[in-house]
Amino acid sequence: MEWHLVCCVLACTLVSTQVYGQEQEKIVLSLPDASGQPGKNLTLDVAQLAKIVLPSPHETRVIGGHVTTNTKLGGYLTALLYEDDFVCGGTLLNENIVLTAAHCFLGRMKASEWIVAAGISNLNQKGIRRHVKDFILSEQFREDDMNMDVAVVLLKTPLKAKNIGTLSLCSVTLKPGAELVVSGWGMTAPRGRGPHNLLRTVTVPIIHKKNCRAAYQPTAKITDSMICAAVLGRKDACTFDSGGPLVFKKQVCGIVSFGIGCASSRYPGVYTDVMYVKPFIEKSIKALLAKR
Ligand code: ARG
């Protein structure tokens, strides 16, 4: 526990060292001995430490993907804005319904503040916008471990236009190694600042659940509602890609949910398993459409 704390403080020190541009070379820590009295000094080499705590230069590259356009993808990707700020990606399932992640709504529960923008590739574009009428988060969504990170959104008015497409819900159980496409306006470096204006896409293979569980052990629990995908150390989704689809043959099979770091060499990206949460999605679509 204390070791974690020390790591945390060191990581923060490193980041702030970078942020404030002070080129510190050594950090001297004064460690208390067992009785709590000042003990010996520990001198840490910042460059050495950075190699351990910070992502490798490899990882700070674009997270393995390339710039694309929404039309090229199939026009199914939407940007979800709250109080005019971009928050998450989403998938158009039909002209009235968008699929996204439940965690996008944490602290953002007012339906009237949400807007869905479709047909955009650059976040500066206005695209075709719709207000949100209502949304349903899974009752089993747990903030502490991201179990059942899924939400279904009902648009105020139907969204249909040239270049706008939809995806169907996953109907295949994905095997490890299956290659899927994830896209979004997420960060292209693990410690980037915010979303990117340009849409990016990357192909990532499904990672064996057993391996994913083991990798995240004991930090995070990989529950039944999750699947993992990434090329470790090279290709992954990242912050602000959340809610966007992991696509297999025009089907949405995953929803970007979480990860420790991005394109980490240890931790794969974690997605909501659409096959697993399909009953919830179908039930919610019915309930929302009945409300119109
Ligand atoms: N939770 C992030 C978001 O809100 C998604 C992070 C995905 N991370 C990853 N390494 N695949 O945008």
Coordinates of C-alpha atoms and ligand atoms in Angstrom, one line a residue:
M1 CA 0.0 0.0 0.0
E2 CA 2.7 2.5 1.1
W3 CA 4.7 1.4 -1.9
H4 CA 1.8 2.4 -4.1
L5 CA 1.7 5.7 -2.5
V6 CA 5.4 6.3 -3.0
C7 CA 5.0 5.4 -6.7
C8 CA 2.1 7.7 -7.0
V9 CA 3.9 10.6 -5.5
L10 CA 6.9 9.9 -7.7
A11 CA 4.8 9.7 -10.8
C12 CA 3.2 13.0 -9.9
T13 CA 6.5 14.5 -9.2
L14 CA 7.8 13.4 -12.6
V15 CA 4.7 14.7 -14.4
S16 CA 4.9 18.0 -12.6
T17 CA 8.6 18.2 -13.3
Q18 CA 7.7 17.9 -17.0
V19 CA 4.8 20.3 -16.8
Y20 CA 6.8 23.0 -15.2
G21 CA 9.8 22.2 -17.4
Q22 CA 12.2 22.1 -14.5
E23 CA 15.0 19.8 -15.6
Q24 CA 15.6 18.2 -12.2
E25 CA 18.0 15.3 -12.5
K26 CA 17.9 13.9 -9.0
I27 CA 15.2 13.6 -6.3
V28 CA 16.4 13.1 -2.7
L29 CA 13.8 11.3 -0.5
S30 CA 14.2 11.2 3.2
L31 CA 12.8 7.8 4.3
P32 CA 11.7 7.3 7.9
D33 CA 13.0 4.2 9.7
A34 CA 10.8 1.6 11.4
S35 CA 10.3 3.8 14.5
G36 CA 9.3 6.8 12.3
Q37 CA 12.5 8.7 12.9
P38 CA 14.3 10.3 10.0
G39 CA 16.3 7.5 8.5
K40 CA 18.5 7.3 5.4
N41 CA 18.3 9.5 2.3
L42 CA 17.4 7.8 -1.0
T43 CA 18.6 9.5 -4.1
L44 CA 16.6 8.8 -7.3
D45 CA 17.7 9.4 -10.8
V46 CA 14.8 11.1 -12.6
A47 CA 15.7 9.7 -16.0
Q48 CA 16.0 6.2 -14.6
L49 CA 12.7 6.6 -12.8
A50 CA 10.9 8.1 -15.9
K51 CA 11.8 4.9 -17.8
I52 CA 9.8 2.9 -15.2
V53 CA 6.9 5.2 -14.4
L54 CA 6.2 7.0 -17.7
P55 CA 5.1 5.3 -20.9
S56 CA 8.0 4.4 -23.2
P57 CA 8.5 6.7 -26.3
H58 CA 7.0 3.8 -28.2
E59 CA 3.8 4.3 -26.2
T60 CA 3.6 8.0 -26.6
R61 CA 3.3 7.7 -30.4
V62 CA -0.1 7.9 -31.9
I63 CA -1.8 4.9 -30.4
G64 CA -1.1 2.9 -33.5
G65 CA -3.9 4.2 -35.6
H66 CA -4.4 6.6 -38.5
V67 CA -6.6 9.5 -39.4
T68 CA -9.8 8.6 -41.2
T69 CA -13.2 10.1 -42.0
N70 CA -16.6 9.1 -40.6
T71 CA -17.8 8.4 -44.1
K72 CA -15.0 6.0 -44.8
L73 CA -15.8 4.1 -41.6
G74 CA -19.5 3.9 -42.5
G75 CA -21.0 7.0 -40.9
Y76 CA -22.1 5.2 -37.7
L77 CA -19.8 7.1 -35.3
T78 CA -21.4 10.0 -33.4
A79 CA -19.9 12.5 -31.0
L80 CA -21.7 13.0 -27.7
L81 CA -21.6 16.5 -26.3
Y82 CA -22.6 17.6 -22.8
E83 CA -23.1 21.4 -22.3
D84 CA -21.4 21.8 -25.6
D85 CA -18.3 19.9 -24.6
F86 CA -17.2 16.7 -26.3
V87 CA -17.4 13.8 -23.9
C88 CA -17.7 10.5 -25.6
G89 CA -18.2 8.6 -28.8
G90 CA -21.3 6.7 -29.6
T91 CA -22.7 4.3 -32.3
L92 CA -25.9 4.9 -34.2
L93 CA -27.9 1.8 -34.1
N94 CA -30.9 3.2 -36.0
E95 CA -32.3 6.6 -36.7
N96 CA -33.5 7.1 -33.2
I97 CA -31.0 5.2 -31.0
V98 CA -27.3 5.6 -30.0
L99 CA -25.3 3.1 -28.1
T100 CA -22.5 4.4 -25.7
A101 CA -20.9 3.7 -22.4
A102 CA -22.6 4.3 -19.0
H103 CA -19.6 6.1 -17.5
C104 CA -20.0 8.9 -20.0
F105 CA -23.0 10.0 -17.9
L106 CA -21.3 10.2 -14.5
G107 CA -22.1 13.6 -13.2
R108 CA -23.9 14.4 -16.5
M109 CA -27.4 13.1 -15.9
K110 CA -29.5 15.9 -17.5
A111 CA -30.8 14.5 -20.8
S112 CA -31.6 18.1 -22.0
E113 CA -27.9 19.0 -21.9
W114 CA -26.8 16.2 -24.2
I115 CA -26.4 16.6 -28.0
V116 CA -25.5 13.9 -30.5
A117 CA -23.5 15.0 -33.5
A118 CA -23.4 12.7 -36.5
G119 CA -21.6 12.8 -39.8
I120 CA -18.6 14.6 -38.5
S121 CA -14.9 13.7 -38.9
N122 CA -13.4 16.8 -37.3
L123 CA -14.7 17.8 -33.9
N124 CA -14.9 21.4 -35.2
Q125 CA -17.6 20.5 -37.6
K126 CA -21.2 20.9 -36.7
G127 CA -22.5 17.9 -38.5
I128 CA -26.1 16.8 -38.1
R129 CA -27.1 17.4 -34.5
R130 CA -29.9 16.0 -32.4
H131 CA -30.9 16.7 -28.8
V132 CA -31.3 13.7 -26.5
K133 CA -34.8 12.9 -25.3
D134 CA -33.9 10.2 -22.8
F135 CA -31.3 7.6 -22.0
I136 CA -31.0 4.4 -19.9
L137 CA -27.9 3.2 -18.1
S138 CA -27.6 -0.4 -17.0
E139 CA -28.8 -0.8 -13.5
Q140 CA -25.9 -3.1 -13.0
F141 CA -23.4 -0.4 -14.0
R142 CA -20.8 -0.1 -11.2
E143 CA -18.6 3.0 -11.2
D144 CA -16.0 1.3 -9.0
D145 CA -15.2 -1.5 -11.5
M146 CA -17.0 -0.4 -14.7
N147 CA -19.1 -3.6 -14.7
M148 CA -21.9 -3.3 -17.3
D149 CA -20.6 0.0 -18.8
V150 CA -23.4 0.4 -21.3
A151 CA -26.0 3.1 -22.0
V152 CA -28.7 3.4 -24.7
V153 CA -29.7 6.9 -25.9
L154 CA -33.0 8.0 -27.5
L155 CA -32.8 11.0 -29.9
K156 CA -35.4 13.7 -29.8
T157 CA -36.0 13.5 -33.6
P158 CA -34.8 10.8 -36.0
L159 CA -31.4 11.2 -37.6
K160 CA -31.2 10.1 -41.2
A161 CA -29.0 11.6 -43.9
K162 CA -26.7 10.7 -46.7
N163 CA -23.4 9.4 -45.4
I164 CA -24.9 8.5 -42.1
G165 CA -24.9 4.8 -41.4
T166 CA -25.8 2.4 -38.6
L167 CA -24.2 -0.7 -37.1
S168 CA -26.1 -3.8 -36.0
L169 CA -25.6 -5.4 -32.6
C170 CA -23.0 -8.1 -32.4
S171 CA -24.1 -11.6 -33.2
V172 CA -20.8 -13.5 -32.9
T173 CA -18.8 -14.7 -30.0
L174 CA -15.3 -13.3 -30.7
K175 CA -12.3 -15.5 -30.4
P176 CA -8.9 -14.3 -29.2
G177 CA -7.0 -12.9 -32.2
A178 CA -10.1 -11.7 -34.0
E179 CA -9.4 -8.3 -35.4
L180 CA -11.7 -5.4 -34.8
V181 CA -11.7 -1.7 -35.6
V182 CA -12.0 1.0 -33.0
S183 CA -12.3 4.7 -33.8
G184 CA -12.7 8.0 -32.0
W185 CA -11.5 11.4 -31.2
G186 CA -9.5 10.1 -28.2
M187 CA -6.0 11.1 -27.2
T188 CA -3.1 9.9 -29.3
A189 CA -0.7 9.8 -26.3
P190 CA -1.4 8.4 -22.9
R191 CA -0.7 11.7 -21.2
G192 CA -2.2 14.0 -23.8
R193 CA -4.4 16.9 -22.9
G194 CA -7.8 16.3 -24.4
P195 CA -9.7 14.9 -27.3
H196 CA -8.3 15.3 -30.8
N197 CA -10.1 17.1 -33.5
L198 CA -9.2 14.5 -36.1
L199 CA -11.0 11.2 -36.1
R200 CA -8.7 8.2 -35.9
T201 CA -9.1 4.5 -36.3
V202 CA -7.0 1.5 -35.4
T203 CA -7.4 -2.3 -35.8
V204 CA -6.9 -4.3 -32.6
P205 CA -7.1 -8.1 -31.9
I206 CA -9.2 -9.6 -29.1
I207 CA -7.0 -10.7 -26.2
H208 CA -7.7 -13.9 -24.3
K209 CA -9.9 -13.1 -21.3
K210 CA -7.7 -15.2 -19.0
N211 CA -4.6 -13.2 -20.0
C212 CA -6.5 -9.9 -19.6
R213 CA -7.7 -10.9 -16.2
A214 CA -4.2 -11.9 -15.1
A215 CA -2.8 -8.6 -16.5
Y216 CA -5.2 -6.5 -14.5
Q217 CA -4.9 -8.6 -11.3
P218 CA -5.1 -7.3 -8.6
T219 CA -5.7 -3.7 -9.7
A220 CA -8.9 -4.1 -11.6
K221 CA -11.5 -6.8 -11.9
I222 CA -12.3 -8.0 -15.4
T223 CA -16.0 -9.0 -15.1
D224 CA -18.2 -11.1 -17.4
S225 CA -19.5 -8.0 -19.1
M226 CA -16.0 -7.1 -20.4
I227 CA -13.8 -8.1 -23.3
C228 CA -10.2 -6.9 -24.0
A229 CA -8.4 -5.9 -27.1
A230 CA -5.1 -4.3 -28.0
V231 CA -1.7 -4.8 -29.5
L232 CA 0.2 -4.5 -26.3
G233 CA 2.5 -1.6 -26.3
R234 CA 1.4 -0.4 -29.7
K235 CA -2.3 -0.2 -30.6
D236 CA -5.1 0.8 -28.3
A237 CA -8.0 3.2 -27.7
C238 CA -7.4 6.0 -25.2
T239 CA -9.2 8.6 -23.1
F240 CA -12.1 10.3 -25.0
D241 CA -12.6 7.3 -27.2
S242 CA -15.0 6.0 -24.6
G243 CA -18.5 5.0 -25.7
G244 CA -17.3 4.4 -29.2
P245 CA -17.7 1.1 -31.0
L246 CA -15.3 -1.8 -31.4
V247 CA -16.5 -3.1 -34.8
F248 CA -16.5 -6.5 -36.4
K249 CA -18.0 -6.9 -39.9
K250 CA -20.5 -4.0 -39.6
Q251 CA -21.5 -5.1 -36.1
V252 CA -20.8 -3.3 -32.9
C253 CA -19.2 -5.9 -30.6
G254 CA -17.5 -3.7 -28.0
I255 CA -17.9 -0.3 -26.4
V256 CA -14.8 1.5 -25.3
S257 CA -14.8 1.4 -21.5
F258 CA -11.5 1.7 -19.7
G259 CA -7.8 0.9 -19.5
I260 CA -4.8 1.5 -17.4
G261 CA -2.7 3.9 -19.5
C262 CA -3.1 3.6 -23.3
A263 CA -1.3 1.1 -25.5
S264 CA 0.4 -0.1 -22.4
S265 CA 2.7 -3.0 -22.7
R266 CA 0.9 -4.8 -19.8
Y267 CA -2.7 -3.6 -19.8
P268 CA -5.0 -4.1 -22.8
G269 CA -8.0 -1.8 -23.6
V270 CA -11.2 -3.0 -21.9
Y271 CA -14.5 -2.9 -23.7
T272 CA -18.0 -3.7 -22.8
D273 CA -18.9 -7.0 -24.4
V274 CA -21.9 -6.2 -26.5
M275 CA -22.9 -9.9 -26.9
Y276 CA -23.1 -10.1 -23.1
V277 CA -25.1 -6.9 -22.7
K278 CA -27.3 -7.4 -25.7
P279 CA -30.4 -8.3 -23.6
F280 CA -30.1 -5.0 -21.8
I281 CA -29.6 -3.1 -25.0
E282 CA -32.6 -4.7 -26.7
K283 CA -34.9 -4.2 -23.7
S284 CA -33.8 -0.6 -23.4
I285 CA -34.4 0.2 -27.0
K286 CA -37.9 -1.2 -26.7
A287 CA -38.6 0.8 -23.5
L288 CA -37.2 4.1 -25.1
L289 CA -39.1 3.7 -28.3
A290 CA -42.3 3.1 -26.5
K291 CA -41.9 6.4 -24.7
R292 CA -41.9 8.5 -27.9
Ligands
ARG1 N1 -12.3 5.7 -20.0 C1 -11.8 6.3 -21.2 C2 -12.7 7.4 -21.7 O1 -13.6 7.8 -20.9 C3 -11.5 5.2 -22.2 C4 -10.2 4.7 -22.0 C5 -9.8 3.6 -22.9 N2 -8.5 3.2 -22.6 C6 -7.8 2.3 -23.2 N3 -6.5 2.2 -22.9 N4 -8.3 1.6 -24.1 O2 -12.6 7.9 -22.8

